[in-house]
Short mmCIF file of C-alpha atoms and ligand atoms in Angstrom, two decimals:
data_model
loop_
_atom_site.label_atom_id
_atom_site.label_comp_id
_atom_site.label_asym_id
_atom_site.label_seq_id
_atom_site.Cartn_x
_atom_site.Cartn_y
_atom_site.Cartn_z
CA UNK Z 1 0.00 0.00 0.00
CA UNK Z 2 1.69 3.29 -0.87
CA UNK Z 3 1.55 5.85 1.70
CA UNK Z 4 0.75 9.83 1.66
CA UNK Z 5 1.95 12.33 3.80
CA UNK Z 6 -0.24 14.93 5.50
CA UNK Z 7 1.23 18.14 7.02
CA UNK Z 8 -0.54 18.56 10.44
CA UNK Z 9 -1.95 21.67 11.45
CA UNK Z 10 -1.79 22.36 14.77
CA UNK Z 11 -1.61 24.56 17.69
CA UNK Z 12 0.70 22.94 19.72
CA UNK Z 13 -2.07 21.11 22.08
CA UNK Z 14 -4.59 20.38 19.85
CA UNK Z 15 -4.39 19.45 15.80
CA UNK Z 16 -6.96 21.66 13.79
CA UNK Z 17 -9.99 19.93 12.23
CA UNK Z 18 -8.36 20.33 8.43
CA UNK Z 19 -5.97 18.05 9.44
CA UNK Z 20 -8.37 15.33 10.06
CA UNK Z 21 -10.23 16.07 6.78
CA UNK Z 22 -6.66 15.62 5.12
CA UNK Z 23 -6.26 12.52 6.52
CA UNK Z 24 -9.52 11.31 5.09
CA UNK Z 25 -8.72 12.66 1.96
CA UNK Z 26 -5.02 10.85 1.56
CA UNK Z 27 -7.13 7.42 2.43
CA UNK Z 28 -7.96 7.87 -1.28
CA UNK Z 29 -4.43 7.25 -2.13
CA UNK Z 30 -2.97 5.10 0.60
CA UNK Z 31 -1.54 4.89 3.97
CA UNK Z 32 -1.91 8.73 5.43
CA UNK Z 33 1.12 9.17 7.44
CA UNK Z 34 1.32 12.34 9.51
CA UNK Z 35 4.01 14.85 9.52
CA UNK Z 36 3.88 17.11 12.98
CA UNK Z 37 6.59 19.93 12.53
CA UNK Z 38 7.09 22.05 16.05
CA UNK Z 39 9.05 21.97 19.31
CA UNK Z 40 9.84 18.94 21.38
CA UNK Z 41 7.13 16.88 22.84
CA UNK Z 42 4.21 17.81 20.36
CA UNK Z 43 4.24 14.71 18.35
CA UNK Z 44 3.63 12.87 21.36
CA UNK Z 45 0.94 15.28 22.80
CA UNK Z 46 -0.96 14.92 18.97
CA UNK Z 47 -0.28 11.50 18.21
CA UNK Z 48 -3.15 9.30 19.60
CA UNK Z 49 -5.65 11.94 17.74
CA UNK Z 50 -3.76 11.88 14.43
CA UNK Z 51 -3.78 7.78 14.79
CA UNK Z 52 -7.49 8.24 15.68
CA UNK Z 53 -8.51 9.89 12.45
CA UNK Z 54 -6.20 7.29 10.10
CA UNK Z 55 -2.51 8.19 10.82
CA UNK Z 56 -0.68 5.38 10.44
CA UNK Z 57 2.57 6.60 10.82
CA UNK Z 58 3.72 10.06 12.72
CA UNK Z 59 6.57 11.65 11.67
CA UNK Z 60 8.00 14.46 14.25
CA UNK Z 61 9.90 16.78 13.20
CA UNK Z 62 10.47 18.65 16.27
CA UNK Z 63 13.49 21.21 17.19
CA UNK Z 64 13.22 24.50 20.29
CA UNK Z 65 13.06 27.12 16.80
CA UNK Z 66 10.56 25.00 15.15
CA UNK Z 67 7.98 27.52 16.11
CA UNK Z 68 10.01 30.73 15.91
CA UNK Z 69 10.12 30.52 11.77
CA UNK Z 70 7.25 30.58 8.96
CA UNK Z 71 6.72 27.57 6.78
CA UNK Z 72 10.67 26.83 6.46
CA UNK Z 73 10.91 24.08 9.30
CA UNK Z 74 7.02 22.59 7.65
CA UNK Z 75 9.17 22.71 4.35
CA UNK Z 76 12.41 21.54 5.15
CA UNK Z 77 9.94 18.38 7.60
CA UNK Z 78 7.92 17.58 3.95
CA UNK Z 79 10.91 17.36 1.81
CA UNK Z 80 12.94 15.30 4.37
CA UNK Z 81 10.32 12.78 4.62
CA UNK Z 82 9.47 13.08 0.69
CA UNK Z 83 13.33 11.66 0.20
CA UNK Z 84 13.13 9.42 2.62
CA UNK Z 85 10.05 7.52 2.07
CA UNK Z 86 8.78 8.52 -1.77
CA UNK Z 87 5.20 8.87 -0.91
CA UNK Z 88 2.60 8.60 -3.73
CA UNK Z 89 1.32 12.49 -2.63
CA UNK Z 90 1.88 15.36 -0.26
CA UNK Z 91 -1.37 16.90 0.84
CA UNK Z 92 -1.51 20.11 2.92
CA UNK Z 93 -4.06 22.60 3.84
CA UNK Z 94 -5.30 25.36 1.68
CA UNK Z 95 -4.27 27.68 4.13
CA UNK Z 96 -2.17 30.97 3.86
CA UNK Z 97 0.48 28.48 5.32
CA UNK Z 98 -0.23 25.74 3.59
CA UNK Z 99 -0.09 27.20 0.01
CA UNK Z 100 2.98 28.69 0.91
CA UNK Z 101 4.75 25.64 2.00
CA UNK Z 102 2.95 24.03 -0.60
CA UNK Z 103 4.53 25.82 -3.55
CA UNK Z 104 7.75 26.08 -1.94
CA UNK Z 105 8.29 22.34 -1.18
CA UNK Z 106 6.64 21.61 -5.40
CA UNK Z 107 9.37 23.92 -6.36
CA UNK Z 108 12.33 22.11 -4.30
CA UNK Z 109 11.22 18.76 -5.34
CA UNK Z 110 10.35 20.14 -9.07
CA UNK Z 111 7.21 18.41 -8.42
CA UNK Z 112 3.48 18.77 -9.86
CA UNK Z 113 1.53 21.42 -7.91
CA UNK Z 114 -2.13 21.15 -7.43
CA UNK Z 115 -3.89 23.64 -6.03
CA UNK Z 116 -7.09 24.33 -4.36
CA UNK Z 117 -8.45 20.39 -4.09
CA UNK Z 118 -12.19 19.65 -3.54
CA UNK Z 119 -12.34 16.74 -4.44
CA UNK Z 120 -9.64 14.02 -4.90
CA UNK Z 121 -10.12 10.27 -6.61
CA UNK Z 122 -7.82 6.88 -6.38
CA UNK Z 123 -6.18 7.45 -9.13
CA UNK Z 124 -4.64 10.74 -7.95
CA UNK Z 125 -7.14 12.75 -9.69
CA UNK Z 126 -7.63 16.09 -8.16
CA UNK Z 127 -11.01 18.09 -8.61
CA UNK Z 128 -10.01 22.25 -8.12
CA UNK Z 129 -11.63 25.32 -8.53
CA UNK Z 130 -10.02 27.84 -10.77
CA UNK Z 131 -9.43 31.31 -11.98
CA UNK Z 132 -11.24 32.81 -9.05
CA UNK Z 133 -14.46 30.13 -8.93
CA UNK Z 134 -14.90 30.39 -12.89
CA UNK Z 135 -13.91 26.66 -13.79
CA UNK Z 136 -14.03 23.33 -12.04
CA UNK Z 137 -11.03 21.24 -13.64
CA UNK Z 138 -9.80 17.60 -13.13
CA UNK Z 139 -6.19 17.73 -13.47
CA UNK Z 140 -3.78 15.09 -12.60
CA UNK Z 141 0.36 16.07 -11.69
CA UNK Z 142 2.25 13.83 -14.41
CA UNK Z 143 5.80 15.07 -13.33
CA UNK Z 144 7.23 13.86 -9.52
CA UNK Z 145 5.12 13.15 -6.46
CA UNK Z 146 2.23 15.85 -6.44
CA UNK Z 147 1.63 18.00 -3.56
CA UNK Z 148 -1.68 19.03 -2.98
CA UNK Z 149 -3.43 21.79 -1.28
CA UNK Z 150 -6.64 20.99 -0.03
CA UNK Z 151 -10.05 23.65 0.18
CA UNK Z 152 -11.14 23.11 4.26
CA UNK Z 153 -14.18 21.75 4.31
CA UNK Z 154 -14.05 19.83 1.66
CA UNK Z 155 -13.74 16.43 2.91
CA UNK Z 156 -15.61 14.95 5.98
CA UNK Z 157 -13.39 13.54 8.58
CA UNK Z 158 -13.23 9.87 9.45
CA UNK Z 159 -12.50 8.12 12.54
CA UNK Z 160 -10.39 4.87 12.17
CA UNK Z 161 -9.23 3.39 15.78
CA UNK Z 162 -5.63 2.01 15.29
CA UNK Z 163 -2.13 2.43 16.20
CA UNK Z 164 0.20 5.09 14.47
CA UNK Z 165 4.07 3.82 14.25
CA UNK Z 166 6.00 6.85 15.47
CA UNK Z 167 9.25 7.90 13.22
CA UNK Z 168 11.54 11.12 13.99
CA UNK Z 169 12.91 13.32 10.87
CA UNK Z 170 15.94 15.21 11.96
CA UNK Z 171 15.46 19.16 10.51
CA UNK Z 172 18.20 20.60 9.61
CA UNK Z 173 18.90 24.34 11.09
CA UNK Z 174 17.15 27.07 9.71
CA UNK Z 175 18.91 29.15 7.24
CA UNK Z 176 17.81 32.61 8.13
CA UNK Z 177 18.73 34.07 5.05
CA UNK Z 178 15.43 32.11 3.21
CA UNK Z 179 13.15 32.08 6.56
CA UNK Z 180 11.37 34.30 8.10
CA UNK Z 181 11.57 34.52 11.87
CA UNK Z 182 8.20 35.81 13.53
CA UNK Z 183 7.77 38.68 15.87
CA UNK Z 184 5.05 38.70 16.76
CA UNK Z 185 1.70 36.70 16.71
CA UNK Z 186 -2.23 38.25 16.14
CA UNK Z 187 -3.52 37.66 19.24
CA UNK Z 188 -6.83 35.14 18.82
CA UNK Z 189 -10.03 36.06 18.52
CA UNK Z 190 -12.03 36.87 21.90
CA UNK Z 191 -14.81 34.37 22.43
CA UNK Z 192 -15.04 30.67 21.80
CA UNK Z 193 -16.24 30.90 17.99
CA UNK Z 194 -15.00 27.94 15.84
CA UNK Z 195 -12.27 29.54 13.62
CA UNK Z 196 -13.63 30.80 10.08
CA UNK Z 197 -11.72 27.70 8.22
CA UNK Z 198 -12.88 24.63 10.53
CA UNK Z 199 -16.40 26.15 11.42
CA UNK Z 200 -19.35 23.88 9.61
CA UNK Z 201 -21.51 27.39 9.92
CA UNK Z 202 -20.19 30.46 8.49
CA UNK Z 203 -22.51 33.60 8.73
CA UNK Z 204 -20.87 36.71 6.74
CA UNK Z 205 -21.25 40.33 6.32
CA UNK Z 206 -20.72 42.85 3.57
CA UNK Z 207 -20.61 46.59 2.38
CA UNK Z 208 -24.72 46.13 3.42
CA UNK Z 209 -24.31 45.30 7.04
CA UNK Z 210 -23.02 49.41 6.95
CA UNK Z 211 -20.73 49.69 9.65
CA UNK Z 212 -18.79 48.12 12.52
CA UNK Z 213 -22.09 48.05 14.54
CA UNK Z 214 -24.29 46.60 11.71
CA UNK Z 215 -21.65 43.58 12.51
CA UNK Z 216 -23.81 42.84 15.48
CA UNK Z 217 -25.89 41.28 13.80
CA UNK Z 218 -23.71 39.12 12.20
CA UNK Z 219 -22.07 38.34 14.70
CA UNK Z 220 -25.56 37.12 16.64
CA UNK Z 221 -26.63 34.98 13.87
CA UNK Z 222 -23.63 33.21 14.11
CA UNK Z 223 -23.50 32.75 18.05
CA UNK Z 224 -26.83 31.26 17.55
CA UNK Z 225 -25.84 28.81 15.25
CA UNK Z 226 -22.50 28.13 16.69
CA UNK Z 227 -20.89 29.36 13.90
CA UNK Z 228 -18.15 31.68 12.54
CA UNK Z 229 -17.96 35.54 11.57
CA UNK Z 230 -16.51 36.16 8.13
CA UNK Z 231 -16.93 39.23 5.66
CA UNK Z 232 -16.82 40.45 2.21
CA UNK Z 233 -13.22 42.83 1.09
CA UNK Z 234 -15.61 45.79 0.48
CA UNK Z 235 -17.06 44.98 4.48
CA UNK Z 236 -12.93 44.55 5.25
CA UNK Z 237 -11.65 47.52 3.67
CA UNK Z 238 -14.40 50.18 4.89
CA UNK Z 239 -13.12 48.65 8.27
CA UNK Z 240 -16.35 47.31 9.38
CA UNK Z 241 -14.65 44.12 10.21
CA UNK Z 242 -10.17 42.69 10.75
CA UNK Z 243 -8.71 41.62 7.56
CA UNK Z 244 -8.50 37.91 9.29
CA UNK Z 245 -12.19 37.64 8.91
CA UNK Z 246 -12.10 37.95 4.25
CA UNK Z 247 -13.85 35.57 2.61
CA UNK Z 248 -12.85 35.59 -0.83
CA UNK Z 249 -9.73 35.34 -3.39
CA UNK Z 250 -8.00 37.22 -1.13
CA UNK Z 251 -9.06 35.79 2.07
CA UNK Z 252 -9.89 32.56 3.34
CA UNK Z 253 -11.73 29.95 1.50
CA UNK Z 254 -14.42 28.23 3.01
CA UNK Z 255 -16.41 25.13 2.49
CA UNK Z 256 -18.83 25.51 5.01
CA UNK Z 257 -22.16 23.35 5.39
CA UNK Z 258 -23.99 26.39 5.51
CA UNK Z 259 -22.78 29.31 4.53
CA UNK Z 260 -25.19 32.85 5.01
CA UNK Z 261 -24.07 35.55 2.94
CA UNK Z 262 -25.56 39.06 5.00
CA UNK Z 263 -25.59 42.47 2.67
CA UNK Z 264 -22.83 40.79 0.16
CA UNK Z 265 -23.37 41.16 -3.68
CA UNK Z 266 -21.43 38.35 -5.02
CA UNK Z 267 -18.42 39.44 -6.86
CA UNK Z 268 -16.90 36.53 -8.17
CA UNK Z 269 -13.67 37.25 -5.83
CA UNK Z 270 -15.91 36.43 -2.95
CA UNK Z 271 -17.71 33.82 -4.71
CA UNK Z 272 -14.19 31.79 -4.97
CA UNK Z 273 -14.08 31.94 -1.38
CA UNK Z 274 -17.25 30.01 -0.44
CA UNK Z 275 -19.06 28.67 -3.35
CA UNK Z 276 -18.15 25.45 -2.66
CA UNK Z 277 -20.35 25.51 0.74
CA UNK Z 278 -22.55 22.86 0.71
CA UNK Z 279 -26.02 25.10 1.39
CA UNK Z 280 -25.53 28.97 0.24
CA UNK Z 281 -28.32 31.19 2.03
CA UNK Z 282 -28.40 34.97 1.20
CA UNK Z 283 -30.07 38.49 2.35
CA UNK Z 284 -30.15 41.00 -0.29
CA UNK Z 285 -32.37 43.89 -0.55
CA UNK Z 286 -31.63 44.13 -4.20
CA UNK Z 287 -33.27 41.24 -6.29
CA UNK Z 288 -30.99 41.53 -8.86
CA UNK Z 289 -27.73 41.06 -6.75
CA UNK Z 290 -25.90 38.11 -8.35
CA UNK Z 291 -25.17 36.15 -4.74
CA UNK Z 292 -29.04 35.42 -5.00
CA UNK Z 293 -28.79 32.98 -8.22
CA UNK Z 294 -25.95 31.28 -6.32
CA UNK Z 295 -27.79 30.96 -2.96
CA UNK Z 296 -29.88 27.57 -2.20
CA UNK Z 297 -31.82 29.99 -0.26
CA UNK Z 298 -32.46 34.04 -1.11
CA UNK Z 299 -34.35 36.21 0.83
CA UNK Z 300 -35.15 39.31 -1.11
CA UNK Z 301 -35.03 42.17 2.32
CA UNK Z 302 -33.59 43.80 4.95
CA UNK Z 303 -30.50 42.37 6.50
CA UNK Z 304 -31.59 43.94 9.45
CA UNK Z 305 -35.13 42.78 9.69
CA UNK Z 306 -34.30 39.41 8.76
CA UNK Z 307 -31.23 38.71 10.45
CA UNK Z 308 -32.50 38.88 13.87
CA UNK Z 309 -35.50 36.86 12.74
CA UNK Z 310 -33.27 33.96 12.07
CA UNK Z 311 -31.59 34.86 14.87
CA UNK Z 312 -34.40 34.41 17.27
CA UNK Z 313 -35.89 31.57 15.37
CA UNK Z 314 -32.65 29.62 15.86
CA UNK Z 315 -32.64 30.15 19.55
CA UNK Z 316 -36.16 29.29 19.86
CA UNK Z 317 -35.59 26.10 18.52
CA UNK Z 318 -32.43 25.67 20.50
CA UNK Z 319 -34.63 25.65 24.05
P1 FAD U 401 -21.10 45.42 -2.49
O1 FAD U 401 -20.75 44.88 -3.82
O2 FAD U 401 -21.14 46.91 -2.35
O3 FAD U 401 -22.52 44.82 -2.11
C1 FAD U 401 -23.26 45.19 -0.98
C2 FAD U 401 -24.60 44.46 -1.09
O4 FAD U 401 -25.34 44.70 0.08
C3 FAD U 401 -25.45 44.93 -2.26
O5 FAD U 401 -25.81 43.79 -3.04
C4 FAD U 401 -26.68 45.56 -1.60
O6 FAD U 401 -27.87 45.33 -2.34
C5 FAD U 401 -26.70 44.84 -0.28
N1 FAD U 401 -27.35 45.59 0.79
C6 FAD U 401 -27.13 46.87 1.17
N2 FAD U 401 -27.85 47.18 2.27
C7 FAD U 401 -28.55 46.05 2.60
C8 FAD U 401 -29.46 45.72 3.63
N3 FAD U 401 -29.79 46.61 4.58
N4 FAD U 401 -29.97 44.46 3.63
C9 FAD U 401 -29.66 43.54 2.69
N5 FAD U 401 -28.78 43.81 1.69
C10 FAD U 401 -28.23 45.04 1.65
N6 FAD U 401 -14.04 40.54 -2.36
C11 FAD U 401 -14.22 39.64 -1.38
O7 FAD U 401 -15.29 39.60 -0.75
N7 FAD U 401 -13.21 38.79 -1.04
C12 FAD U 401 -12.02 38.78 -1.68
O8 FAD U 401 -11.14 37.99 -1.30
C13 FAD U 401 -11.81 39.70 -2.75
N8 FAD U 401 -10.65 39.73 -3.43
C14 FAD U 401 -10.53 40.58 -4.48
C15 FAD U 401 -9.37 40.54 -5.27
C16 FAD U 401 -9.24 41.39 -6.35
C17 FAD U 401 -7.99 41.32 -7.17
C18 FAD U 401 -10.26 42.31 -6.66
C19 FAD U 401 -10.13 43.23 -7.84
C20 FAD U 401 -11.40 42.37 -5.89
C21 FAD U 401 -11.55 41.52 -4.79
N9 FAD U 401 -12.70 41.55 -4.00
C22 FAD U 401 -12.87 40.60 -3.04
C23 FAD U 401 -13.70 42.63 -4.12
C24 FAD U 401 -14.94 42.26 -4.91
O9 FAD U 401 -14.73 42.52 -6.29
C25 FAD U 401 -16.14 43.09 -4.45
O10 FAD U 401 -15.83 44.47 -4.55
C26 FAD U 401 -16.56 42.80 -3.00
O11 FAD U 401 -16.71 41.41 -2.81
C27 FAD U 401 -17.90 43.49 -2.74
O12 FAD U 401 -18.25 43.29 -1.40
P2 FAD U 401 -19.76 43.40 -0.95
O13 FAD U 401 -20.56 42.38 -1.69
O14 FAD U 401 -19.79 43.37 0.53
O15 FAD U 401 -20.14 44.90 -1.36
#
């Protein structure tokens, strides 16, 4: 059985939910086989999860400034284990991260890069989305071991009770004239909201909530639903909302099982960002706004009327 290797996304305590839905992704191709890149100890703190959810192996690649550098340490863990154990795939998260290490491990290996995975068959094919949401392609890497970045969200994950056989890859020091050391980390949002990536409920405003307090509102739906707060660039750059929070091309992408679009149009840049959610609801005054031949569900009105109507419906049916 050929085995795939799965960069783990973590925290240092716990591993983020897109790991598991890698894991259940690389099943596709063979034996996932986990790759935990940070200081000493955390392979061992993560490992009966990642075995949990289909590791079979765990590779730690753990050193004290692990932590201290972006992507370089995930990179230099990937291509390690790449030449040590020729995997059939790598698959990473379609992350900021993730495509970064992504592209930078394809280019050391002079592999096939495939970005952007929804969908992913036995034979290595990959289903993307393209060109900003325009195209769904099947594509297939014919050149080296493909690495693949995967949407979160896109795959369900699985729970497999077994054993995961622990390895150790031994990083090399980080060469601080290609790495960037970090200074300083964005402190997390307040609150115990899912983060906008691993939330199955996303509820997000744009230009039309009108205002940091229009957010509110928003931000209520998605309490109510246990969800997370995301928002359109226009909502972003009028400063209604943190940068962290962009759906979009130039955000995050979602693939959310419900997704509620509040007071957004639908450009295509935010379409790319969340048309792959599995239900699309939307609230737009304006029948003619685009988002609304998208949506599973439209509602022609008020954000503001209906919004809180949802809101309170939700929690109604919560008691
Ligand atoms: P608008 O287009 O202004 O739409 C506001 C909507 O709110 C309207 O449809 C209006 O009818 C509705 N509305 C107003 N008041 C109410 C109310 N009270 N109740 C109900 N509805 C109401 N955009 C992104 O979102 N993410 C990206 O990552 C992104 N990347 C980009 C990258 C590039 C290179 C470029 C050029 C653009 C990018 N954009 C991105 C911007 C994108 O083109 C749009 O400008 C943006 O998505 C518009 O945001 P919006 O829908 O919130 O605002």
């Amino acid at each position: 059985m050929p085995h795939v290797l799965v960069l783990v996304d973590h925290d240092g305590d716990r591993v983020n939910k897109s790991t598991y839905e890698l894991l259940a992704a690389a099943r596709r191709l063979g034996d996932p086989a986990a790759v935990v890149v940070g200081t000493p100890g955390t392979a061992a703190r993560l490992g009966r999860s990642l075995a949990r959810h289909g590791a079979t192996s765990v590779h730690a690649a753990e050193s004290t400034e692990a932590a201290e550098f972006l992507v370089t340490p995930a990179v230099d863990a990937l291509e390690l284990a790449v030449r040590e154990t020729s995997p059939a795939a790598v698959l990473v998260s379609a992350t900021t991260d993730g495509r970064e290490a992504a592209a930078r491990l394809a280019a050391r290996l002079d592999a096939g890069l495939l970005i952007d995975a929804v969908d992913l068959d036995s034979s290595g094919v990959v289903t993307q989305i393209v060109f900003g949401g325009s195209y769904t392609v099947r594509s297939q890497a014919t050149h080296g071991i493909p690495v693949i970045t995967v949407r979160p969200g896109a795959f369900e994950p699985e729970e497999h009770p077994g054993e995961a056989v622990e390895r150790t890859l031994t990083l090399p020091g980080v060469d601080p004239g290609t790495s960037a050391r970090i200074t300083a980390r964005r402190a997390a949002p307040a609150g115990d909201r899912p983060g906008l990536t691993e939330a199955t409920v996303v509820v997000s405003g744009g230009r039309g909530v009108g205002g940091t307090d229009g957010f509110k509102v928003v931000e209520e739906l998605a309490d109510a639903l246990g969800g997370a707060v995301g928002a359109s660039r226009a909502a972003v750059d009028a400063g209604y909302y943190p940068h962290q929070f962009q759906v979009g091309q130039t955000g995050k992408s979602v693939s959310a099982q419900l997704y509620i679009a509040l007071g957004i149009s639908g450009a295509i840049q935010h379409l790319a960002g969340m048309q792959t959610s599995k239900t699309i609801v939307a609230v737009n005054k304006d029948p003619e706004a685009p988002i609304l031949d998208l949506a599973d569900y439209s509602v022609v009105g008020d954000l503001f009327e209906v919004a809180p109507q949802l809101t309170q419906e939700v929690a109604a049916r919560r008691t």
